[in-house]
CSV table of C-alpha atoms in Angstrom, one decimal:
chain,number,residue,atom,x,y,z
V,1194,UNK,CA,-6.7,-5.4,38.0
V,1195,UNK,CA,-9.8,-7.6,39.5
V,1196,UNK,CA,-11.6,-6.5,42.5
V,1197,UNK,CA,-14.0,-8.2,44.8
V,1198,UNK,CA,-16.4,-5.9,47.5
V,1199,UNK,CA,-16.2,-7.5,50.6
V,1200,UNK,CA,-18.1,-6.8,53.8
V,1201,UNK,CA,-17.4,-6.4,57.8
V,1202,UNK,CA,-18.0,-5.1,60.7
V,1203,UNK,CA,-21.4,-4.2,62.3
V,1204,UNK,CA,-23.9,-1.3,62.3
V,1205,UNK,CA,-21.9,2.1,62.3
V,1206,UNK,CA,-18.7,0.2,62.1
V,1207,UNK,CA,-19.3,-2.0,59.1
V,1208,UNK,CA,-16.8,-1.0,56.0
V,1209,UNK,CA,-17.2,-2.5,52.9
V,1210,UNK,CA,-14.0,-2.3,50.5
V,1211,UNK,CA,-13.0,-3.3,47.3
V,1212,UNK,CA,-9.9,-5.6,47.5
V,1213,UNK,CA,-7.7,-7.1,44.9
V,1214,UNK,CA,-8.6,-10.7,44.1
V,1215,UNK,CA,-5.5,-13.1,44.4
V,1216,UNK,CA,-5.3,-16.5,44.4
V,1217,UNK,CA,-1.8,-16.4,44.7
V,1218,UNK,CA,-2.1,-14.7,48.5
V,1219,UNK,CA,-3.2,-16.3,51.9
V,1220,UNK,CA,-4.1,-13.9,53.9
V,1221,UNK,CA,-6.8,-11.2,53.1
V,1222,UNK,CA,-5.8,-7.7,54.4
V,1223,UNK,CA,-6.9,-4.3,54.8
V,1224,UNK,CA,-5.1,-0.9,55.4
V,1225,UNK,CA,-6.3,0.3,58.7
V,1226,UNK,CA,-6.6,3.9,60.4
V,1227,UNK,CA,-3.3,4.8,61.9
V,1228,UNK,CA,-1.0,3.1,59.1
V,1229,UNK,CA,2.2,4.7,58.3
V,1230,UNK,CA,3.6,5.0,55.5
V,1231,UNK,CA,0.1,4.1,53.6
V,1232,UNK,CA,-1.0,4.3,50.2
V,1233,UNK,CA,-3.6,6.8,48.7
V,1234,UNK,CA,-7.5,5.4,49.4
V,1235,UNK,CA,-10.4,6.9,48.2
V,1236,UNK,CA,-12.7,7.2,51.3
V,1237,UNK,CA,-12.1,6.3,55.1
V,1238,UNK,CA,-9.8,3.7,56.6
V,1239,UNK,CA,-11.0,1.0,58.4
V,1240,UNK,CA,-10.7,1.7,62.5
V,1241,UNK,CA,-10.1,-1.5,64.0
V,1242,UNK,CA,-9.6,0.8,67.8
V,1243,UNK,CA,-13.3,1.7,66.9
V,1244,UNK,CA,-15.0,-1.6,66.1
V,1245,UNK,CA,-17.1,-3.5,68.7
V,1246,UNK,CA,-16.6,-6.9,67.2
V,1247,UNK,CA,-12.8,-6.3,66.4
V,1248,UNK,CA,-10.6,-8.4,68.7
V,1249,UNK,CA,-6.9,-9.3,67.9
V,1250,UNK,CA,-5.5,-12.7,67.7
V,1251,UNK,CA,-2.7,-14.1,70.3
V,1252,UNK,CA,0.1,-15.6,69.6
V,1253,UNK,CA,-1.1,-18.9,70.5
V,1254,UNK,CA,-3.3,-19.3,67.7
V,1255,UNK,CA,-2.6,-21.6,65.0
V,1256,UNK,CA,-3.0,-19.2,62.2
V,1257,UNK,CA,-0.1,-16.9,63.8
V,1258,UNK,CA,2.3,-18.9,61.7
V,1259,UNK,CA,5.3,-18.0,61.8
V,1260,UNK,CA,4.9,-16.3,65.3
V,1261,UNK,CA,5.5,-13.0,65.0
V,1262,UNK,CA,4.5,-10.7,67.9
V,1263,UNK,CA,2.8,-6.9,67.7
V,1264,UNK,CA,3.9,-4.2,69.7
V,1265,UNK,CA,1.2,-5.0,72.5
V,1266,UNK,CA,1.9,-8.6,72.3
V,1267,UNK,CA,-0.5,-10.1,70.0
V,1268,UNK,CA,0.0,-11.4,66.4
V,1269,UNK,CA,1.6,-9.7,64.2
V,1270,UNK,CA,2.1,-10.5,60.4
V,1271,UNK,CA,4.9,-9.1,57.9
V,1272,UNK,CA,4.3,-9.9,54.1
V,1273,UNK,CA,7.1,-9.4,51.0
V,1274,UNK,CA,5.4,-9.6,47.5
V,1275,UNK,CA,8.6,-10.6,45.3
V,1276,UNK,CA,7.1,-10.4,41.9
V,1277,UNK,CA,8.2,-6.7,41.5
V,1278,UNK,CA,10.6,-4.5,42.5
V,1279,UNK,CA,11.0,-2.6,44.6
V,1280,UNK,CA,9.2,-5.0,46.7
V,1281,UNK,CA,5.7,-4.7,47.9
V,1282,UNK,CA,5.6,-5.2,51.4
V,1283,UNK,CA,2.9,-4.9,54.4
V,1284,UNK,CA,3.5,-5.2,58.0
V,1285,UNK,CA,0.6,-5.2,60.6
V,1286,UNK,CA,-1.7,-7.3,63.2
V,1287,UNK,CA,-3.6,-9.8,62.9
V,1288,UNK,CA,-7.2,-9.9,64.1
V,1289,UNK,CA,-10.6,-11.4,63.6
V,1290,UNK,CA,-14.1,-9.4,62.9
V,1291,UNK,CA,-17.3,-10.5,61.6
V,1292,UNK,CA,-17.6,-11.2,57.8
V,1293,UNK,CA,-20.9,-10.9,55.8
V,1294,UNK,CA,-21.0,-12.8,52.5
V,1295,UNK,CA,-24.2,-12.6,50.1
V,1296,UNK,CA,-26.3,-15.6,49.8
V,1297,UNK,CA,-27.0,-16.1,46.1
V,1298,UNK,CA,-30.1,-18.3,47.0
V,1299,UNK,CA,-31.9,-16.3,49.6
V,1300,UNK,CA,-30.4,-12.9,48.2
V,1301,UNK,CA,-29.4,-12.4,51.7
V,1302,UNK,CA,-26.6,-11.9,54.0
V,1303,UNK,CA,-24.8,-14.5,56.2
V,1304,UNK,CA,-23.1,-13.3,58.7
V,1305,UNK,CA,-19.6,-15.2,59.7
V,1306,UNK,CA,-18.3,-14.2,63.0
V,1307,UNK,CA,-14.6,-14.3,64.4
V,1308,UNK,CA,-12.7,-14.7,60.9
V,1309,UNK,CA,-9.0,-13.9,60.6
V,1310,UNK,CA,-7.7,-11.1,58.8
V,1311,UNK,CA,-4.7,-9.3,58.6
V,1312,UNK,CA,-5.1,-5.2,59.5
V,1313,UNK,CA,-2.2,-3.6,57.7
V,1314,UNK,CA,0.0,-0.5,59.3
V,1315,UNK,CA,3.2,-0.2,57.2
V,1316,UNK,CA,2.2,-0.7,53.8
V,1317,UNK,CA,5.3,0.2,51.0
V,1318,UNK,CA,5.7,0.2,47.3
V,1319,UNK,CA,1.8,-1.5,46.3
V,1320,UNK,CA,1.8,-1.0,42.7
V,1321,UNK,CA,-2.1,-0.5,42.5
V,1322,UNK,CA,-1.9,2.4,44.7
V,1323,UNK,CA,1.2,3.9,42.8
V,1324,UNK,CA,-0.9,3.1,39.4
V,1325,UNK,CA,-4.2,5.4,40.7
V,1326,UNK,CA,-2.7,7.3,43.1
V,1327,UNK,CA,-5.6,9.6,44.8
V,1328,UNK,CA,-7.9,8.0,42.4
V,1329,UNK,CA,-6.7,4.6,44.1
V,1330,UNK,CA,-9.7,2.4,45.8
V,1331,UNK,CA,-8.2,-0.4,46.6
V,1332,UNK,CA,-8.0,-0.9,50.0
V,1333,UNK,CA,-6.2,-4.5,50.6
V,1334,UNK,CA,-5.6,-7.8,49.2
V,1335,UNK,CA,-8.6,-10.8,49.2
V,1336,UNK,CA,-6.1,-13.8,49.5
V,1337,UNK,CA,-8.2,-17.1,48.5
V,1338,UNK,CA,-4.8,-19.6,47.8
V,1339,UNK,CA,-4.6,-23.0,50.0
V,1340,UNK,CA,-3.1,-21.4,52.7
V,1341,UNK,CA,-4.5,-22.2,56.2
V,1342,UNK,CA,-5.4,-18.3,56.7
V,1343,UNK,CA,-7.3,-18.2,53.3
V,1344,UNK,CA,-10.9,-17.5,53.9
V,1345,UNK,CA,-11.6,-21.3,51.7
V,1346,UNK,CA,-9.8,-22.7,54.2
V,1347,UNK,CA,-11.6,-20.7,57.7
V,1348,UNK,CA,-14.6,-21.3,56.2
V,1349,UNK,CA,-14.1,-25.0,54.9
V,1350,UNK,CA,-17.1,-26.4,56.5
V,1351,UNK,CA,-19.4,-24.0,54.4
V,1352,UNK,CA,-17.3,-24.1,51.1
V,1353,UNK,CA,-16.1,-27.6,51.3
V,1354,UNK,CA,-12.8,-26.6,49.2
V,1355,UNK,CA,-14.5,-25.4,46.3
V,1356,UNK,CA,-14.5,-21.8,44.7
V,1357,UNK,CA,-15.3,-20.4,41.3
V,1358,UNK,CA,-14.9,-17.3,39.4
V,1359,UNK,CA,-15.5,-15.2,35.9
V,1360,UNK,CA,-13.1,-12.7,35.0
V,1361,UNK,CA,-14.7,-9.8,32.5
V,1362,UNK,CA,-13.1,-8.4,30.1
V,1363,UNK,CA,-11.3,-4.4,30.7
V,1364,UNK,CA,-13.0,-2.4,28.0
V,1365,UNK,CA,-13.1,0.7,28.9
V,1366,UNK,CA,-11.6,0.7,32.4
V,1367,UNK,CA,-8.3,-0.8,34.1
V,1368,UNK,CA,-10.4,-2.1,37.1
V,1369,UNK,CA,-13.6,-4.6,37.0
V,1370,UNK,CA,-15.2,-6.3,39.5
V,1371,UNK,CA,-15.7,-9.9,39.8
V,1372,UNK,CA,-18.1,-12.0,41.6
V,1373,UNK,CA,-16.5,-15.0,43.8
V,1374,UNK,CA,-18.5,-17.8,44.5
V,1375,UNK,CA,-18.1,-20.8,47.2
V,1376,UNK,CA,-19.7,-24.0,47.9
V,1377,UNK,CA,-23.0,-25.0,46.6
V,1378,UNK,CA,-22.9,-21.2,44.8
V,1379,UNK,CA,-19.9,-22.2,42.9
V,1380,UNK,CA,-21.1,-23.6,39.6
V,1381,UNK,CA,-19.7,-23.5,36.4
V,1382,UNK,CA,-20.8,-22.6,33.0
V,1383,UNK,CA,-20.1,-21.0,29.6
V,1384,UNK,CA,-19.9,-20.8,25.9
V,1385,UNK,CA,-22.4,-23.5,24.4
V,1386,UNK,CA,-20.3,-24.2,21.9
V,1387,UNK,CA,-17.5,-25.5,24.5
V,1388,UNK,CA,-16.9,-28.3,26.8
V,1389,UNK,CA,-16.2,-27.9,30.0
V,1390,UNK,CA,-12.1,-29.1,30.5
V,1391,UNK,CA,-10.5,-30.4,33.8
V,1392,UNK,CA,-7.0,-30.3,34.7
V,1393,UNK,CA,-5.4,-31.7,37.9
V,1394,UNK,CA,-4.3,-29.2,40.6
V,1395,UNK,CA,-0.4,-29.2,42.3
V,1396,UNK,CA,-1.8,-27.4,45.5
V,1397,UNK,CA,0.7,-26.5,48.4
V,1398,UNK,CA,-0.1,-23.3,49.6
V,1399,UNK,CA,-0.5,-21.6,45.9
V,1400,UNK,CA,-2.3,-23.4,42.9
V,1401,UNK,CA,-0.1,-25.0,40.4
V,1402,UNK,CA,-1.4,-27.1,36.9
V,1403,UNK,CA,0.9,-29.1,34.6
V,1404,UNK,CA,1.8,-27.2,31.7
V,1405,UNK,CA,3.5,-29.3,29.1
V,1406,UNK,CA,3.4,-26.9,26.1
V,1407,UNK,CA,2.8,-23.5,24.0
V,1408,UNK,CA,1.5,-23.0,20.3
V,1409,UNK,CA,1.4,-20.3,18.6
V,1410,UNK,CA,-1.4,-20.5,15.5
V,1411,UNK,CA,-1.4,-24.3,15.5
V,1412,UNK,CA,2.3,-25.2,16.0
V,1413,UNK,CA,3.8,-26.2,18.8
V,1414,UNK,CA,6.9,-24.6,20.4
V,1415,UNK,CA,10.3,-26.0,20.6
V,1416,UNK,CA,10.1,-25.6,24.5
V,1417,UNK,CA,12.3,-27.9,26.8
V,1418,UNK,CA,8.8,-28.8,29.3
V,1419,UNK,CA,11.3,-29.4,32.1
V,1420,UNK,CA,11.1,-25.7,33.2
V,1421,UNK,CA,7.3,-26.7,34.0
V,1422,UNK,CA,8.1,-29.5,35.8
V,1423,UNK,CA,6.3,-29.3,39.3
V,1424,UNK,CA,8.4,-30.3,42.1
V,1425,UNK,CA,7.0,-30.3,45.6
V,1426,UNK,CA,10.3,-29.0,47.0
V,1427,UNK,CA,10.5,-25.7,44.5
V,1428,UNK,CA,7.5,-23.4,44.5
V,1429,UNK,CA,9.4,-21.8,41.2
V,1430,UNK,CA,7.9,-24.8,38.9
V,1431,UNK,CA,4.6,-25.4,37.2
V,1432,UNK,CA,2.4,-22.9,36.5
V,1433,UNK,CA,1.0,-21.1,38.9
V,1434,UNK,CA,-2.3,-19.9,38.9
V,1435,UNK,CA,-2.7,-16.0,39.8
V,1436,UNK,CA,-5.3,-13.4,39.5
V,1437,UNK,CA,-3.2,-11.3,41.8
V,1438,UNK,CA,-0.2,-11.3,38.6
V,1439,UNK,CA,-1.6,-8.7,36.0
V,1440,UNK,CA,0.0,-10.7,33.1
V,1441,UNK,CA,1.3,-13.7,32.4
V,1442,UNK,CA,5.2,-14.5,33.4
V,1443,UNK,CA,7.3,-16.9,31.8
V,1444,UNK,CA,10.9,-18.4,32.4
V,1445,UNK,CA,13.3,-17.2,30.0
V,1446,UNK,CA,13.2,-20.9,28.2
V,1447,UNK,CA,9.5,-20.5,27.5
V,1448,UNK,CA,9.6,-16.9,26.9
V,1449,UNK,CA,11.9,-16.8,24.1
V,1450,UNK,CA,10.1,-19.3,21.8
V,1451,UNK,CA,7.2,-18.0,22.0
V,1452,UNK,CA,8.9,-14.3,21.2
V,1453,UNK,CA,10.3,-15.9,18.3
V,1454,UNK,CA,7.2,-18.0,16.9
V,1455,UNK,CA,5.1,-14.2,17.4
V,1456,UNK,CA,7.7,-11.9,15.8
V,1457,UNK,CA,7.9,-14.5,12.7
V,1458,UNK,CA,4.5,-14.3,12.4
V,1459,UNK,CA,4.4,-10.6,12.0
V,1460,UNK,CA,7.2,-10.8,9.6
V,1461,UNK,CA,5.9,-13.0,7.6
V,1462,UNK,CA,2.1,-11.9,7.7
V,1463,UNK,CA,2.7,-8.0,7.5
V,1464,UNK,CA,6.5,-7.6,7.3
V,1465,UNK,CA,6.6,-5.3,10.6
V,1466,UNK,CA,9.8,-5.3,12.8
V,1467,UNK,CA,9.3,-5.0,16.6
V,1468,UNK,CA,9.8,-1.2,18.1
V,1469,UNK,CA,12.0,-0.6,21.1
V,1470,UNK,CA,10.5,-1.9,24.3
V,1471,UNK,CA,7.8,-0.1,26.3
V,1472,UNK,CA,7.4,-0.4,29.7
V,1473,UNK,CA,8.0,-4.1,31.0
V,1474,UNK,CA,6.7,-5.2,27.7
V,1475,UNK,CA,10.0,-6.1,25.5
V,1476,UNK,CA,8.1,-7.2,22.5
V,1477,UNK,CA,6.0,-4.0,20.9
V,1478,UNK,CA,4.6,-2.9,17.2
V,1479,UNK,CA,3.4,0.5,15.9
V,1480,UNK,CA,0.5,-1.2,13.4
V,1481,UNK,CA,-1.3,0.2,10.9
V,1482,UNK,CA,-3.8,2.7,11.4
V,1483,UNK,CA,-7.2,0.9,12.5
V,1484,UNK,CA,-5.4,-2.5,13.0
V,1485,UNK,CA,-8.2,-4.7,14.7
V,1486,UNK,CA,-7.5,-7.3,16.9
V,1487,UNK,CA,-7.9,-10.1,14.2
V,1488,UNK,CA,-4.3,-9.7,13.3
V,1489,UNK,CA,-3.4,-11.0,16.0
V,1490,UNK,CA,-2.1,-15.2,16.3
V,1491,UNK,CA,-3.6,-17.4,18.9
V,1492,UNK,CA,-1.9,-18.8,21.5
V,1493,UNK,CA,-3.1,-22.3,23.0
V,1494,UNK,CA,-1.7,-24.0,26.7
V,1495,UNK,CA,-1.6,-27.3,26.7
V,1496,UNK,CA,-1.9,-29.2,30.3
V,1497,UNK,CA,-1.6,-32.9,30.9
V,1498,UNK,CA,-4.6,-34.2,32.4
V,1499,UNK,CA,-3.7,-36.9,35.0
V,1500,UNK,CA,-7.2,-38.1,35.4
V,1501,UNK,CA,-7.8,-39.2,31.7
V,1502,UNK,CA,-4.6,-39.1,29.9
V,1503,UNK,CA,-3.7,-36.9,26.8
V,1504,UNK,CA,-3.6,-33.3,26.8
V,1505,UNK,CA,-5.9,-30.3,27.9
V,1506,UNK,CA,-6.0,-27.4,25.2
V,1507,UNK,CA,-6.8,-23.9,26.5
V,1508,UNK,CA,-7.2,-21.3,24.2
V,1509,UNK,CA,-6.7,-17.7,24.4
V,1510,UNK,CA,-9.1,-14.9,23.5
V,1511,UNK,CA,-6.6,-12.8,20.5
V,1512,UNK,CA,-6.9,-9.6,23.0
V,1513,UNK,CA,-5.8,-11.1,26.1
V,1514,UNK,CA,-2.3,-11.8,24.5
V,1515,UNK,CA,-1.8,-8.1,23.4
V,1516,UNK,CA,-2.1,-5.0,25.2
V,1517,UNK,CA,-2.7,-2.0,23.5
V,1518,UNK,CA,-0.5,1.4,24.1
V,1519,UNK,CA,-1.5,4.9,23.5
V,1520,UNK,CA,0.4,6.9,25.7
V,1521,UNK,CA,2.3,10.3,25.8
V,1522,UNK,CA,5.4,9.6,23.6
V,1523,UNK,CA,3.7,6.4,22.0
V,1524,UNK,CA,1.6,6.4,18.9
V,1525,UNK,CA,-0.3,3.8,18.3
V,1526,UNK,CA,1.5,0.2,19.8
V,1527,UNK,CA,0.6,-2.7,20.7
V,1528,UNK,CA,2.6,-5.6,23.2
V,1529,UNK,CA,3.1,-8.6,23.8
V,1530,UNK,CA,1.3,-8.9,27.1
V,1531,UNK,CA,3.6,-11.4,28.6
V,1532,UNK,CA,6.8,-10.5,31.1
V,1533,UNK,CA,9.6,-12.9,31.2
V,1534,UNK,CA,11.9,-13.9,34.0
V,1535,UNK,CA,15.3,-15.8,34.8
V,1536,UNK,CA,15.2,-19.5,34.3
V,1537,UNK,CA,13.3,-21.9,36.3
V,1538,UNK,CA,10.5,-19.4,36.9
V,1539,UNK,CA,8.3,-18.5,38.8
V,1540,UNK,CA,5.7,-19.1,35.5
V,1541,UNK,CA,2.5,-17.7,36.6
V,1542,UNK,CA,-0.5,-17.4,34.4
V,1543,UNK,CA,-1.9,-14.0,34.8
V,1544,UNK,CA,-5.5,-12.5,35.4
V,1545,UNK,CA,-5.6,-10.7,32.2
V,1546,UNK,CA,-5.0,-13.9,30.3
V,1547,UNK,CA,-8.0,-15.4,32.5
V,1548,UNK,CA,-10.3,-13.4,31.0
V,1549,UNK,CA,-13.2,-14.8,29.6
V,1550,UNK,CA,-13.1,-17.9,31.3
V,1551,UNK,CA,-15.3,-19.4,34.0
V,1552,UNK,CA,-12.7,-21.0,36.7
V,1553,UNK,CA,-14.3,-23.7,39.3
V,1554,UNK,CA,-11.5,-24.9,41.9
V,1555,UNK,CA,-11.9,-28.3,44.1
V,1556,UNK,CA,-9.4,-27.8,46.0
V,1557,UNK,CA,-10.6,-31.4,48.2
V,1558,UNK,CA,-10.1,-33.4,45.1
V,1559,UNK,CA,-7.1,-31.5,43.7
V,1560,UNK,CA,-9.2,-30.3,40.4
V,1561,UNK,CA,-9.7,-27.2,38.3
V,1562,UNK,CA,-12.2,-26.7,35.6
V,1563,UNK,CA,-12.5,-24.4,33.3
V,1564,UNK,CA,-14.6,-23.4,29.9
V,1565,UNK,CA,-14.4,-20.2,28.1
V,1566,UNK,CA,-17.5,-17.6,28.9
V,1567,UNK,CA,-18.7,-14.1,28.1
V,1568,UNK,CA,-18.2,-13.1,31.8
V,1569,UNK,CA,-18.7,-9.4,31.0
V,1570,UNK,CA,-22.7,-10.6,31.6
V,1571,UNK,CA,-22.2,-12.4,34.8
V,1572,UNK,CA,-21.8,-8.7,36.6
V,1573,UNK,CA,-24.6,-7.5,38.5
């Protein structure tokens, strides 16, 4: 998982969390003093009752969308995370508090007052809390999609639609932390060796690209591309783009080929046979002792790129495919770290398959860029 610090309140009441980043969420929210049930947190809640520059948002304003009212008669919000069972889900208010986001050029603070935020009371089934239990420091979810209660979008005159990130790789750890950039600050750069590539962006509230293909060490996949087809009317096609998705998900049509191409290739390259599924991984191996991740095939995307014709080739880091298990009643294994799901999707393209790359989004001019980089320096 991929965390971002975040900053609020003032003097005695400022709190400064780590949330999960996730493009695939609208609004950012916090688990507050006085939730129940909540989830384990490391450290205090945040006391909206307590803050000076806390108010709550009516039911009036635009961004209570659908209206839903509180117990005291302000906004209330109520969010369902379906990509799991059982289901994620937070209930709580909504209200706005001052926001302090660091200036890369001055090194400094800005301070943005009155931004919306979601302060959550009844918070079930979060699988980052279940995953660290007591150890769990995760206090919310920092939701950057197109939505109109996404901070891009409350802060549009400052970041003009435009965001960028640089996922590091997990080497030792299951969390890291990643810096977000917006605006001017968002640049993008990488490998020297690579060009910078450009896709267009389907954009409703979530971030879709135009995947038209899969290959597995050079060859191409017999996959029918209408399961990637985006349709305005179906948020279940295209490819979404989520850091909040651990791993990559596929429709059942796209999964299975590119099960198939993988589990040829290790029959044919080391004559192993798959072991019985672990976890939600269905595609596992018990290696050689001291396998290295060179075995591995490389996997390649292909988008279409609207703006220029032809194709757009992303390819994959050999790690970020394959996740490696050494658990209590596993010896050494390794996965397939991609989840499959009924036909037409979702398809989401995970964070842990992001890694490595730089990620700019202009959200304005419907266009994501990307290059591959050694993000592992870009943390401070």
């Amino acid at each position: 998982m991929f965390l971002t610090q975040i900053a609020f309140g003032e003097g005695v009441d400022a709190y400064s969390p780590f949330l999960l980043l996730d493009t695939g969420s609208n609004l950012t929210w916090i688990q507050c003093e006085g939730c129940n049930p909540c989830f384990p947190l490391q450290g205090q809640h945040y006391s909206y009752r307590r803050s000076t520059t806390f108010t709550r948002v009516s039911v009036d304003d635009y961004l209570c969308d659908p209206p839903l009212h509180s117990r005291d008669g302000s906004c209330g919000f109520d969010i369902t995370y379906d990509f799991q069972s059982p289901y994620p889900r937070v209930r709580g208010l909504l209200g706005r508090e001052n926001f302090h986001f660091q200036n890369s050029v001055t090194n400094t603070r800005d301070v943005y007052q009155g931004l919306a935020f979601g302060c959550g009371l009844s918070n079930e089934n979060m699988d980052f809390a279940e995953t660290y239990g007591p150890e769990n420091r995760i206090a919310g979810i920092y939701g950057i999609n197109a939505g109109p209660r996404s901070f891009l979008n409350q802060l549009d005159s400052h970041t003009n639609g435009i965001f960028s990130y640089c996922l590091p790789p997990l080497v030792t750890v299951s969390i890291a932390e990643s810096t977000i950039y917006f605006g001017d600050d968002a640049i993008i750069t990488g490998d020297a060796t690579s060009q910078v590539q450009t896709v267009s962006l389907h954009i409703g509230t979530h971030y879709y690209v135009y995947l038209i293909g899969i290959s597995v060490n050079g060859k191409r996949l017999p996959i029918n591309t209408s399961i990637f087809q985006l349709d305005e009317r179906d948020s279940s096609k295209g490819l979404m783009i989520d850091t909040g998705a651990p791993y990559t998900v596929l429709a059942k049509s796209a999964y299975n080929p590119l099960k198939e191409a993988i589990s040829t290739f290790f029959q044919d390259e080391y004559h192993w046979s798959p072991i019985p599924s672990i976890n939600d991984f269905d595609l596992c191996y018990s290696p050689d002792p001291n396998y290295d991740d060179n075995i591995y095939p490389t996997i390649m995307f292909h988008f279409l790129n609207n703006e220029q014709g032809g194709e757009v080739d992303m390819i994959f880091d050999k790690q970020h495919f394959f996740i490696h298990i050494s658990d209590e009643g596993v010896d050494e294994a390794f996965c397939l770290m991609v989840e499959t799901t009924g036909d037409p999707g979702p398809n989401m393209l995970g964070s842990f398959q992001q890694v490595n790359f730089n990620f700019l989004y202009d959200v304005h001019n419907s266009r994501l860029s990307f290059i591959p980089a050694n993000c592992q320096q870009s943390i401070q």
